Coordinates of C-alpha atoms in Angstrom, one line a residue:
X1 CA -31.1 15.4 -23.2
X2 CA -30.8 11.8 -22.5
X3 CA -31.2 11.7 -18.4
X4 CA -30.3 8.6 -18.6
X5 CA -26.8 8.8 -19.4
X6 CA -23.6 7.3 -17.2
X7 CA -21.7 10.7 -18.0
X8 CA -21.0 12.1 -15.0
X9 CA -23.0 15.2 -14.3
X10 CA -21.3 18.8 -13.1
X11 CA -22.4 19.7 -8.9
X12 CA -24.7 22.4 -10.1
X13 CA -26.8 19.9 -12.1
X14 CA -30.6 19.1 -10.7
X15 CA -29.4 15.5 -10.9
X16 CA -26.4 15.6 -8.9
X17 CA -25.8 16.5 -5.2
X18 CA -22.6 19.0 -4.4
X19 CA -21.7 16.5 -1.7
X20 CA -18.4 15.3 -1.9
X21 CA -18.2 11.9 -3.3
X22 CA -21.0 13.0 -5.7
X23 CA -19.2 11.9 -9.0
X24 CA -18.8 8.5 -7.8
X25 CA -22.0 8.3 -6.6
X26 CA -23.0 8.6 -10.6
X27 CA -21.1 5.8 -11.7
X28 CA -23.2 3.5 -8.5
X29 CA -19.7 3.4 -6.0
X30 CA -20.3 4.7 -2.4
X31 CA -17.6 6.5 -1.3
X32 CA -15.8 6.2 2.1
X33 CA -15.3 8.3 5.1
X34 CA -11.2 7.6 5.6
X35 CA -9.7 6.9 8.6
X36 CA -7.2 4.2 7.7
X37 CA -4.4 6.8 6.2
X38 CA -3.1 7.2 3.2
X39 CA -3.1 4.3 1.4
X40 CA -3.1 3.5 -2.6
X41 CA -6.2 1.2 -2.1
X42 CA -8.1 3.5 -1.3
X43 CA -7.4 6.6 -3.1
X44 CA -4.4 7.5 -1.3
X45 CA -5.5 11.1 -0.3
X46 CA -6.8 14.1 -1.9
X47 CA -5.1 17.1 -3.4
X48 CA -4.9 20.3 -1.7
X49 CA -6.6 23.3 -3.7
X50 CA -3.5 24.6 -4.5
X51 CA -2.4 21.4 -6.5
X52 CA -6.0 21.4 -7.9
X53 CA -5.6 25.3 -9.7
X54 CA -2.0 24.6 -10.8
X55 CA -2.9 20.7 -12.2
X56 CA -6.0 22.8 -14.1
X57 CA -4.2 26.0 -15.1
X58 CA -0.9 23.7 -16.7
X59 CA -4.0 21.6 -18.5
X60 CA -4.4 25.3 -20.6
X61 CA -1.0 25.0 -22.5
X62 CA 1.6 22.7 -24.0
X63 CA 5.1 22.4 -23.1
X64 CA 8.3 20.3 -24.3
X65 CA 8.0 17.7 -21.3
X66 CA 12.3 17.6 -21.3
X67 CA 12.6 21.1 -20.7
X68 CA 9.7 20.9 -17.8
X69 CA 11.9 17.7 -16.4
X70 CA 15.0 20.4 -16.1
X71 CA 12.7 23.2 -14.5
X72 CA 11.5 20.7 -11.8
X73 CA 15.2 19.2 -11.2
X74 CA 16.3 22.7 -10.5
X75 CA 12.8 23.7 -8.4
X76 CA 12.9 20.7 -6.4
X77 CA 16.8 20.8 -5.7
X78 CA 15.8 24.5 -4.1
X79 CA 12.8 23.0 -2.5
X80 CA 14.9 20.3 -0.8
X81 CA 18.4 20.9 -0.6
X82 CA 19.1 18.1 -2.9
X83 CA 21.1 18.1 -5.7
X84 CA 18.0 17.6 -8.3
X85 CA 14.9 15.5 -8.4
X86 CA 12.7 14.1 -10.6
X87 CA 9.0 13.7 -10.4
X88 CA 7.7 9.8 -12.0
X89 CA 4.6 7.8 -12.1
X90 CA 4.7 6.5 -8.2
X91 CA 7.1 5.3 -5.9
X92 CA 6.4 1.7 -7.4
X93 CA 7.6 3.2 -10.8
X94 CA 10.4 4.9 -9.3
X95 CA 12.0 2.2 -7.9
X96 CA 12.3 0.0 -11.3
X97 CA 13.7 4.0 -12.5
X98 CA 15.9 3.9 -10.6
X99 CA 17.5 0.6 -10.6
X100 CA 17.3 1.0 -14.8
X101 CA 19.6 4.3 -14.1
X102 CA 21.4 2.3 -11.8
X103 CA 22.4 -0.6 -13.9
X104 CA 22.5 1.2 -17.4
X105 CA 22.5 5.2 -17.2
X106 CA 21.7 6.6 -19.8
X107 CA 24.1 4.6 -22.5
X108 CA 21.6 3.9 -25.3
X109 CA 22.7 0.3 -25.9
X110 CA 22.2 -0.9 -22.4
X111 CA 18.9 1.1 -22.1
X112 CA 17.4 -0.7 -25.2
X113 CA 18.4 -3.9 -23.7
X114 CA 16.5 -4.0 -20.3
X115 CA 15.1 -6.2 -18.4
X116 CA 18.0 -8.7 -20.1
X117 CA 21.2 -7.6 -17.8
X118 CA 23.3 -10.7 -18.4
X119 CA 27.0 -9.3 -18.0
X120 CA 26.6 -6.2 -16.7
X121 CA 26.0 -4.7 -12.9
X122 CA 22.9 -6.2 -11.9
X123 CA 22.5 -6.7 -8.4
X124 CA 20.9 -4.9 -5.6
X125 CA 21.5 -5.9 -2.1
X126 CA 18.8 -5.6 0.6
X127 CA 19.1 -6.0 4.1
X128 CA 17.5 -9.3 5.2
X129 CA 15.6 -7.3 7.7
X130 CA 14.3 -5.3 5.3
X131 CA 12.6 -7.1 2.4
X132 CA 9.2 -5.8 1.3
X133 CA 6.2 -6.3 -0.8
X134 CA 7.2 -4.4 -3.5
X135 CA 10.3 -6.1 -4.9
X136 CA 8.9 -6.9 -8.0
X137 CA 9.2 -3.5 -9.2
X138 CA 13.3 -3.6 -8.6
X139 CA 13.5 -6.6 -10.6
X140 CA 11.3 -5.5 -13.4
X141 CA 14.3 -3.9 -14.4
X142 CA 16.4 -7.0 -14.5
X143 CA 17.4 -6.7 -11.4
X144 CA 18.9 -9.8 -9.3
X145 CA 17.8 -9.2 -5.3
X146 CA 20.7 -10.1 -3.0
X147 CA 19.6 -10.0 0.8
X148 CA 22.0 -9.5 3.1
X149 CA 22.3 -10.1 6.7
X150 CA 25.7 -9.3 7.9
X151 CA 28.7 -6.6 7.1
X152 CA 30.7 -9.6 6.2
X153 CA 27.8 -10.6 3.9
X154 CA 28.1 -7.5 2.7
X155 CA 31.6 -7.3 1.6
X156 CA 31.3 -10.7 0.2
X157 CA 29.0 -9.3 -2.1
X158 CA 30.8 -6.3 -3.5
X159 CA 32.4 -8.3 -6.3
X160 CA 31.8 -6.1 -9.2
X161 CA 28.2 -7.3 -10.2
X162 CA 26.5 -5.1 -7.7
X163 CA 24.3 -1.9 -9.0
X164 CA 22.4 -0.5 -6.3
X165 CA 21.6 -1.1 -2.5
X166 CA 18.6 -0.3 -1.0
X167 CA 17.2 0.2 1.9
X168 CA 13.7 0.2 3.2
X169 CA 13.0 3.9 5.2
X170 CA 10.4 3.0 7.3
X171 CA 12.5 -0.2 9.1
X172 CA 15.9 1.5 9.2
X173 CA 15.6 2.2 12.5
X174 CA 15.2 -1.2 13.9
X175 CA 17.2 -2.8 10.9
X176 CA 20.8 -4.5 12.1
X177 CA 22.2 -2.8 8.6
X178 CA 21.5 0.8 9.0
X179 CA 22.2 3.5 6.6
X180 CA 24.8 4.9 8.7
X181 CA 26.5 1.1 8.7
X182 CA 25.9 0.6 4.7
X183 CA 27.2 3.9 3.3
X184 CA 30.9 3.9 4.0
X185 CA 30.9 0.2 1.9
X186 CA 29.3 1.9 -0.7
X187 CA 31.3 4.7 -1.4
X188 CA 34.4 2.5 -1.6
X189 CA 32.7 0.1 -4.4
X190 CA 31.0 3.3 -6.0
X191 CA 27.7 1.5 -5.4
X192 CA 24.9 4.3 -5.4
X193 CA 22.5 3.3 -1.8
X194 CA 18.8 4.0 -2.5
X195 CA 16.0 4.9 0.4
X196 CA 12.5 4.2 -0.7
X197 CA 10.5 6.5 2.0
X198 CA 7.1 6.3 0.2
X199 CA 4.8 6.6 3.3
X200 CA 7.4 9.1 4.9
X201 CA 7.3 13.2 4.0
X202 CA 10.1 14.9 2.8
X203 CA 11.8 18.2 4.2
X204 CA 14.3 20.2 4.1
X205 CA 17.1 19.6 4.0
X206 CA 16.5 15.9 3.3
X207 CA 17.7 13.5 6.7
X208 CA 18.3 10.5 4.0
X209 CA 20.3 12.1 1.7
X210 CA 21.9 13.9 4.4
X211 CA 23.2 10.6 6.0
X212 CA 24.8 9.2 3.2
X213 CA 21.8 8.4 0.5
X214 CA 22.4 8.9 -2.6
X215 CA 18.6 8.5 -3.9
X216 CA 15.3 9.1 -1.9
X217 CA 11.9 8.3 -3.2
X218 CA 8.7 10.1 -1.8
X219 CA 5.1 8.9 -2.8
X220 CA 3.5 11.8 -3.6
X221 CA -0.3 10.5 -3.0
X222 CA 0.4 10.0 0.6
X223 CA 1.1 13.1 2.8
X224 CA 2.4 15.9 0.9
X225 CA -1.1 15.9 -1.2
X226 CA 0.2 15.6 -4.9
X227 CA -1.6 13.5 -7.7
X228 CA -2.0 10.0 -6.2
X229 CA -0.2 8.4 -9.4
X230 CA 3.3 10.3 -8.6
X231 CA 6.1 10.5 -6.6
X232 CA 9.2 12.8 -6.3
X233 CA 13.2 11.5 -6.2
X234 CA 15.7 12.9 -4.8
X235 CA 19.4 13.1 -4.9
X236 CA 22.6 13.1 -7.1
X237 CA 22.0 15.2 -10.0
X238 CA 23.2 12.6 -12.9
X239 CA 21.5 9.8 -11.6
X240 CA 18.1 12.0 -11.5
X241 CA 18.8 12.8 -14.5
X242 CA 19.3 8.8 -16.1
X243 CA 16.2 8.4 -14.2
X244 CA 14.4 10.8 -16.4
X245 CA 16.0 9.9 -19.7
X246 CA 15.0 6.1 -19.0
X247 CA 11.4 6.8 -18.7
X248 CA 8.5 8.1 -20.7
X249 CA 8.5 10.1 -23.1
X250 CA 11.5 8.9 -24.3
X251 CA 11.8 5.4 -25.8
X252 CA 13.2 3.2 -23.2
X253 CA 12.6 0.7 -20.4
X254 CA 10.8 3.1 -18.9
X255 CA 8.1 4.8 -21.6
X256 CA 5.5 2.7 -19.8
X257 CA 5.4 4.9 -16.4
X258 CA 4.4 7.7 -18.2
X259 CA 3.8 11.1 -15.8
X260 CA 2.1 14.3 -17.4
X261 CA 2.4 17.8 -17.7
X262 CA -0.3 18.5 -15.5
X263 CA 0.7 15.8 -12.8
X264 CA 4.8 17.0 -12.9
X265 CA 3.2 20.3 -12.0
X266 CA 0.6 19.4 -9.3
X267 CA 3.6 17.5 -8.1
X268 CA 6.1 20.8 -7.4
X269 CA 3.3 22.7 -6.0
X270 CA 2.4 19.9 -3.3
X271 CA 5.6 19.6 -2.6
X272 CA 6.4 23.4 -2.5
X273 CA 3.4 23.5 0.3
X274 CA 3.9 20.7 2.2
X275 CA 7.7 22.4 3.3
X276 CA 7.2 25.8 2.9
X277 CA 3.2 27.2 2.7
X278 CA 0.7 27.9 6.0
X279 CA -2.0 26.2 4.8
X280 CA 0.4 23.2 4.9
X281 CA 0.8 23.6 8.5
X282 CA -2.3 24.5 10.0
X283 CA -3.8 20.8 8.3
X284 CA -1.7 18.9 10.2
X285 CA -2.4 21.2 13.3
X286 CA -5.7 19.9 13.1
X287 CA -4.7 16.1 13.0
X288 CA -4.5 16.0 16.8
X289 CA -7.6 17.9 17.5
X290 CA -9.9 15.6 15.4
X291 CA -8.8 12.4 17.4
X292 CA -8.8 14.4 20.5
X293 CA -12.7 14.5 19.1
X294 CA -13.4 11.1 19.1
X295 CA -11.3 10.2 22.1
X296 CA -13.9 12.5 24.3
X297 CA -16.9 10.2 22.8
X298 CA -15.0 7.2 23.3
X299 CA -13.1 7.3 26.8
X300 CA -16.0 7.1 28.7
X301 CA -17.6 4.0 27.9
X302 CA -17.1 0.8 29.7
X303 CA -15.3 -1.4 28.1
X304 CA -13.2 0.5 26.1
X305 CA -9.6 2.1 26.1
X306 CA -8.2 5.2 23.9
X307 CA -4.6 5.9 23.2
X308 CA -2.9 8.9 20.9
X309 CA 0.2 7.1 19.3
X310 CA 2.8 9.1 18.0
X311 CA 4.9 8.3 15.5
X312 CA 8.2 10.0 14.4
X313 CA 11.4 8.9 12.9
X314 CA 13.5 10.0 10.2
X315 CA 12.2 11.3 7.0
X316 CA 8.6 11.0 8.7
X317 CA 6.7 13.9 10.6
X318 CA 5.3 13.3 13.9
X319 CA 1.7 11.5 12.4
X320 CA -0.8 11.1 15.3
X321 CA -3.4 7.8 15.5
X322 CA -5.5 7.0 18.0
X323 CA -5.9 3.2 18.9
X324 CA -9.3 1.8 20.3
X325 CA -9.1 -1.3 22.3
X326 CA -11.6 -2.7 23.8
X327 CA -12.8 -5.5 26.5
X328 CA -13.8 -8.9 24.8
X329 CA -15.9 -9.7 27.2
X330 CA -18.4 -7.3 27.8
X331 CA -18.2 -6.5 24.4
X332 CA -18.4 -9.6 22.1
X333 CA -17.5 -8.4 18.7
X334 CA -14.2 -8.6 16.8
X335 CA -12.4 -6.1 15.0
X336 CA -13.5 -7.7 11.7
X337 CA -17.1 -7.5 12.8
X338 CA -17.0 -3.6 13.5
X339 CA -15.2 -2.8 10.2
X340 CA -17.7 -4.6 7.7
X341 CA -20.4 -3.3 9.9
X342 CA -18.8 0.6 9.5
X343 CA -18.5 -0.1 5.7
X344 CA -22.2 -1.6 5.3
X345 CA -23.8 1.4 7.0
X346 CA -24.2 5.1 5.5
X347 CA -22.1 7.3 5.6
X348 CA -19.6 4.1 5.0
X349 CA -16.4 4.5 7.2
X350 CA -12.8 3.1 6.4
X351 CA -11.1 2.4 9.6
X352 CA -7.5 0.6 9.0
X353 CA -6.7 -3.0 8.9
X354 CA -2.9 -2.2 9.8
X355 CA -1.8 -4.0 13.0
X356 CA -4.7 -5.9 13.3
X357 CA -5.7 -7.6 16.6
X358 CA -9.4 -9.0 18.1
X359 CA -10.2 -6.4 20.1
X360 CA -8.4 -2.7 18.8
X361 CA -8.5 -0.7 15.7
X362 CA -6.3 2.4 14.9
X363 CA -7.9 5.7 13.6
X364 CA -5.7 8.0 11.1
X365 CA -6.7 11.4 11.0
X366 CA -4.7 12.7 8.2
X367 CA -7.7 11.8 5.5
X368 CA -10.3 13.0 7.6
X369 CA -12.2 16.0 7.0
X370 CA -13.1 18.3 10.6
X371 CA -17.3 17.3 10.0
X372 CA -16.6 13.5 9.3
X373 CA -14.7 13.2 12.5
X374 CA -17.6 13.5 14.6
X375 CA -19.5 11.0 12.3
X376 CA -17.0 8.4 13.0
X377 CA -17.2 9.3 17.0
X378 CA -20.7 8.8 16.9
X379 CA -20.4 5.8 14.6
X380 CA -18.2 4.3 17.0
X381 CA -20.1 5.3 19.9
X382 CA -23.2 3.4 18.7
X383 CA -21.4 0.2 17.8
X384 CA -19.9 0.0 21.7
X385 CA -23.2 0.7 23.3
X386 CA -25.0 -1.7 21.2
X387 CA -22.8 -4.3 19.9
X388 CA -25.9 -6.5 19.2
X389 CA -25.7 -4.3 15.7
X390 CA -21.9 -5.1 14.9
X391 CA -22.2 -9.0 15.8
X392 CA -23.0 -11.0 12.8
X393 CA -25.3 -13.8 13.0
X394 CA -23.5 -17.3 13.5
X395 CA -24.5 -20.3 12.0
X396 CA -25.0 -22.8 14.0
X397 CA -25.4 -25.8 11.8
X398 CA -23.2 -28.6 12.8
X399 CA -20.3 -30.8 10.2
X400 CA -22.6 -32.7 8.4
X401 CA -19.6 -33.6 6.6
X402 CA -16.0 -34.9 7.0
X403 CA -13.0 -33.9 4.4
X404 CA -10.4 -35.1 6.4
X405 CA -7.4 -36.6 4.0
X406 CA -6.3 -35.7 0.9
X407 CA -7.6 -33.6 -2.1
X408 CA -6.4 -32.3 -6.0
X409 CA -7.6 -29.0 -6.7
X410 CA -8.2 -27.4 -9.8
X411 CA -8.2 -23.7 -9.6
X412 CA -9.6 -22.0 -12.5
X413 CA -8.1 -18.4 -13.1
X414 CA -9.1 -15.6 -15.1
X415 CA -7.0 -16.6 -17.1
X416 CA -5.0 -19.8 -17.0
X417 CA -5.1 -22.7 -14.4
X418 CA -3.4 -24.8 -11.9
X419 CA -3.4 -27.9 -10.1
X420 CA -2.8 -28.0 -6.1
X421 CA -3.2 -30.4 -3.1
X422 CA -4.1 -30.0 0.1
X423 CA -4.2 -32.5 3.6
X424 CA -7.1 -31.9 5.7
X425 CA -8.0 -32.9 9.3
X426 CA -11.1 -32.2 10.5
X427 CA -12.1 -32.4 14.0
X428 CA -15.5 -31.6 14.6
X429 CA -16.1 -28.7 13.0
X430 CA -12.4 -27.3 13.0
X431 CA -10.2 -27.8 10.0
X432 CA -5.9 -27.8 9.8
X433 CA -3.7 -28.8 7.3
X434 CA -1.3 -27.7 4.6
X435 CA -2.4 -26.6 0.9
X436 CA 0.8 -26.9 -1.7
X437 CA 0.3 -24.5 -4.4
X438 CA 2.9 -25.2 -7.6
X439 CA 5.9 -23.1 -5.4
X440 CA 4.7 -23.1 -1.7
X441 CA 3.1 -24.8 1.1
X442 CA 0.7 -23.0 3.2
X443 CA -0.9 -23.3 6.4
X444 CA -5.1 -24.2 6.5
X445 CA -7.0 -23.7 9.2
X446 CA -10.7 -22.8 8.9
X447 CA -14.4 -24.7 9.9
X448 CA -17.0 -26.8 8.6
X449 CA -21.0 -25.5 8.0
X450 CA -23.3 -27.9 7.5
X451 CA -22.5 -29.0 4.4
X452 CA -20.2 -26.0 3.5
X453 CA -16.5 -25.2 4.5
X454 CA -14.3 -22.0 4.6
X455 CA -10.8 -22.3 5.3
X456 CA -7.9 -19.8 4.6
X457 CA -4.4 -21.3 3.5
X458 CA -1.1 -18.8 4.5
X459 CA 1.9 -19.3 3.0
X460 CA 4.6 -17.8 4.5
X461 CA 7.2 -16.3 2.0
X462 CA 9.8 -13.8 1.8
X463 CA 9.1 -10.9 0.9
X464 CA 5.1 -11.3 0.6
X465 CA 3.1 -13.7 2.3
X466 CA 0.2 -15.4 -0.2
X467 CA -2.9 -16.0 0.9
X468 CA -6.0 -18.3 -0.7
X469 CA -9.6 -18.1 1.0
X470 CA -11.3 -21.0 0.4
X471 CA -15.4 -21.1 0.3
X472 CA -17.5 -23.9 -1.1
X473 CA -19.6 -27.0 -0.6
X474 CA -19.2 -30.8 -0.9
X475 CA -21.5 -31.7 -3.9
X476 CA -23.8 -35.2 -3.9
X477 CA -21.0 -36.4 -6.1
X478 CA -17.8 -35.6 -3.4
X479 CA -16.5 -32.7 -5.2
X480 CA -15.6 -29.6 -3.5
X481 CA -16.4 -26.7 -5.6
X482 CA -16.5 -23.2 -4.6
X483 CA -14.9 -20.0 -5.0
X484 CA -11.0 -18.9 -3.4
X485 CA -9.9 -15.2 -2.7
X486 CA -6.5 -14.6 -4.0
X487 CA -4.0 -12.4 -2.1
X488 CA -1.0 -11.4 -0.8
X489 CA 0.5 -9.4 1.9
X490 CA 3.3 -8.3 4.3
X491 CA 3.6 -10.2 7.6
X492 CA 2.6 -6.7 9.6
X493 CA -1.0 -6.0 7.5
X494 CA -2.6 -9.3 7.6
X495 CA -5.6 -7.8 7.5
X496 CA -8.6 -8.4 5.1
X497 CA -7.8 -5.5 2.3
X498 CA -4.8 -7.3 1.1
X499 CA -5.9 -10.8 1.7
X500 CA -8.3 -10.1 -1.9
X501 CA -5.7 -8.0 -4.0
X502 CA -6.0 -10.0 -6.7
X503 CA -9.3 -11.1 -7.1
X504 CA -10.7 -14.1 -7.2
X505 CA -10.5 -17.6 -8.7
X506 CA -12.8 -20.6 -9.1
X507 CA -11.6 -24.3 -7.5
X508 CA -13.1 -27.9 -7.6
X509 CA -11.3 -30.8 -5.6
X510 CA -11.4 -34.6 -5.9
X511 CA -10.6 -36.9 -2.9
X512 CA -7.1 -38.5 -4.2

């Protein structure tokens, strides 16, 4: 036997532990105790045991995936009290689906010709109020993105070329285009109205569809426990059904976003618990209890402040946080500080860069397991009482440089390249100015080390702010060279797990 070997061994093997996490521990990653939700990043969460036995007992047979597609339509119709649904590869996935049934049905000419819509019904109008990060995946059908800030907007739209509407589930509440205000405009124009509720839970029957929806998408990674890589529609029958024929297996715009047997199947029986089963019920029954946990450790320190947040709304069941706040000045670290300090120690701990501000973090409980919720307590508990661990040492080495004025930089991608600019002012250590990428201006501000500088240029675009993180050095010859952290995010998580989504690039600049 070579011991030596990456292939990952089973629990009851002398070199593996039965601790959870052990199977990533064999490929060298670390796995996290979660307490920042359910979120894609980071494994979204983990099925229940019931999705685990049906995902491994439909992995025994074969079946024609078309006839499966009509036993879930029917299955989830019951589940719900929708008309039919279909399960797909992710909400991301779903919503290019969904505008391809939108725009072409299931007509095999205009199937065959997506992304290229030129003459047909191609647009999909978006509250302004509403945009969001994941746009990309409506157009990837061919779709042109109308936003839309008043009725009369509205009706100035509804000219003929218009496929879909859609609305964003989580900001209808606050939105000044509503569902209830949208739907009676499209019913006259015959314009279906789609509700992407990925981080919401469904139920039964459905609020969306019952307000005037016509589709409803549900992650299915996120609270109800199915196989991250899924996500369940809902709604009119024939246009769950285009949704199906468009995508994989068949061969169409959608063969790409490919679902399987055994993920359509963990799918119905997450979704089948979630509304219906006990064990369902008593997990989130013990949401609450865990932050209560950590809110007894926490509360009595000096310094810092506990709060249970609750959050309802429609489509979404009550989820419970807890928010930790605490007083700058008696203790002097940031919230940065305490989450790389969490994630550097062992057992690492996830706590959520949502909502970020200096001095409070929010705890999720709906990843955490009863045992890890006391690690985090104590975690915590240390890191206020001590805060000389958490604070990262500063350098204190003054500018021993000055890159005030203008630059050319050359980024070097992973593949490809670009030319920007940037203006600097410096001012003692303290930089500003504006970077101009080839589409954008952003805003720099960062500092000066010694000899080295780190500043962070935000552009501020609609629907997906960009972000560049600069590090480097000024070489003996005046060129800055260094590396830059590509990424991109929505206005409300400018926190660090999105500022790096994608990866990083290599720059070099030249006073112009």
């Amino acid at each position: 036997m070579n011991t030596n070997s990456a292939y990952p061994q089973s629990p009851s093997s002398p070199q593996s532990s039965a601790a959870p996490g052990w199977i990533y521990r064999n490929f060298g990653v670390e796995p996290l105790i979660q307490c920042a939700g359910a979120r894609t990043i980071y494994g979204a969460s983990n099925p229940s045991d019931e999705v685990v036995q049906a995902m491994n007992a439909a992995a025994q047979a074969f079946v024609d995936m078309d006839e499966l597609a009509e036993a879930a339509g029917k299955r989830i119709a019951e589940l719900t009290g929708a008309e039919w649904g279909v399960v797909t590869s992710g909400a991301a996935a779903s919503l290019a689906l969904v505008t391809a049934a939108c725009i072409a049905g299931n007509n095999p000419e205009l199937m065959l010709r997506l992304p290229d819509t030129s003459g047909l019904r191609n647009k999909v109008l978006i509250p302004a109020d509403q945009r969001f990060p994941y746009e990309q995946a409506i157009r990837l059908a061919g779709a042109k993105i109308v936003a839309v800030s008043t009725l009369e907007e509205l009706e100035e739209a509804m000219d003929g070329t218009v496929a879909m509407i859609f609305m964003l589930g989580r900001a209808s509440g606050a939105s000044k285009l509503p569902l209830q205000l949208l739907q009676p405009f499209a019913r006259a124009h015959d314009v279906p109205i789609l509700v992407d509720a990925a981080g919401l839970s469904p139920a039964k029957p459905d609020p969306w569809l019952s307000d005037g929806a016509d589709l409803v998408v549900y992650a299915g990674g996120k609270y109800i426990c199915a196989p991250q890589s899924t996500a369940i529609v809902l709604g009119k029958q024939k246009l769950c059904q285009a949704i199906w024929w468009i995508g994989a297996p068949h061969q169409s715009f959608g063969r790409s976003m490919k679902v399987g047997k055994e993920e359509m199947i963990g799918a119905l029986i997450a979704l089948d618990r979630w509304i219906n089963l006990q064990s369902a019920k008593d997990e989130r029954a013990r949401w609450l209890p865990r932050l209560r946990l950590i809110e007894r450790y926490l509360s009595p320190l000096p310094g810092v402040a506990t709060k249970i947040m609750s959050g309802s709304g429609l489509g979404s069941i009550a989820a419970v946080r807890l928010k930790v706040s605490w007083d700058g000045g008696k203790i002097p670290f940031d919230a940065e500080a305490l989450r790389l300090a969490l994630l550097e120690q062992r057992p690492r701990i996830l706590i959520d860069d949502f909502w970020p501000t200096p001095t409070s973090v929010i705890l999720d409980p709906v990843n955490l397991r009863d045992d890890e919720a006391e690690v985090v307590a104590r975690a915590l508990t240390a890191a206020f009482t001590m805060p000389q661990s958490i604070i990262r040492p500063i350098d204190l080495a003054k500018a021993e440089i000055d890159i005030s004025g203008a630059w050319r930089i050359e980024m070097q991608f992973l593949h490809g390249s670009a030319t920007h600019h940037m203006e600097i002012i410096q001012e003692g250590g303290v930089l500003s100015g504006c970077h101009h990428a080839a589409a954008s201006v952003g805003i720099v501000s960062g500092e000066v080390l010694g000899r080295k500088v780190r500043f962070e240029a935000a552009h501020n675009q609609v629907p997906i702010w960009l972000l560049y993180g600069f590090e480097g050095e000024l070489a003996k010859n005046g060129t800055l060279t260094g590396t830059v952290r590509l990424g991109g995010t929505a206005s409300e998580h400018l926190g660090p797990a999105f500022k790096g989504q994608f990866g990083h690039a290599q720059w070099q600049a030249v006073r112009t």
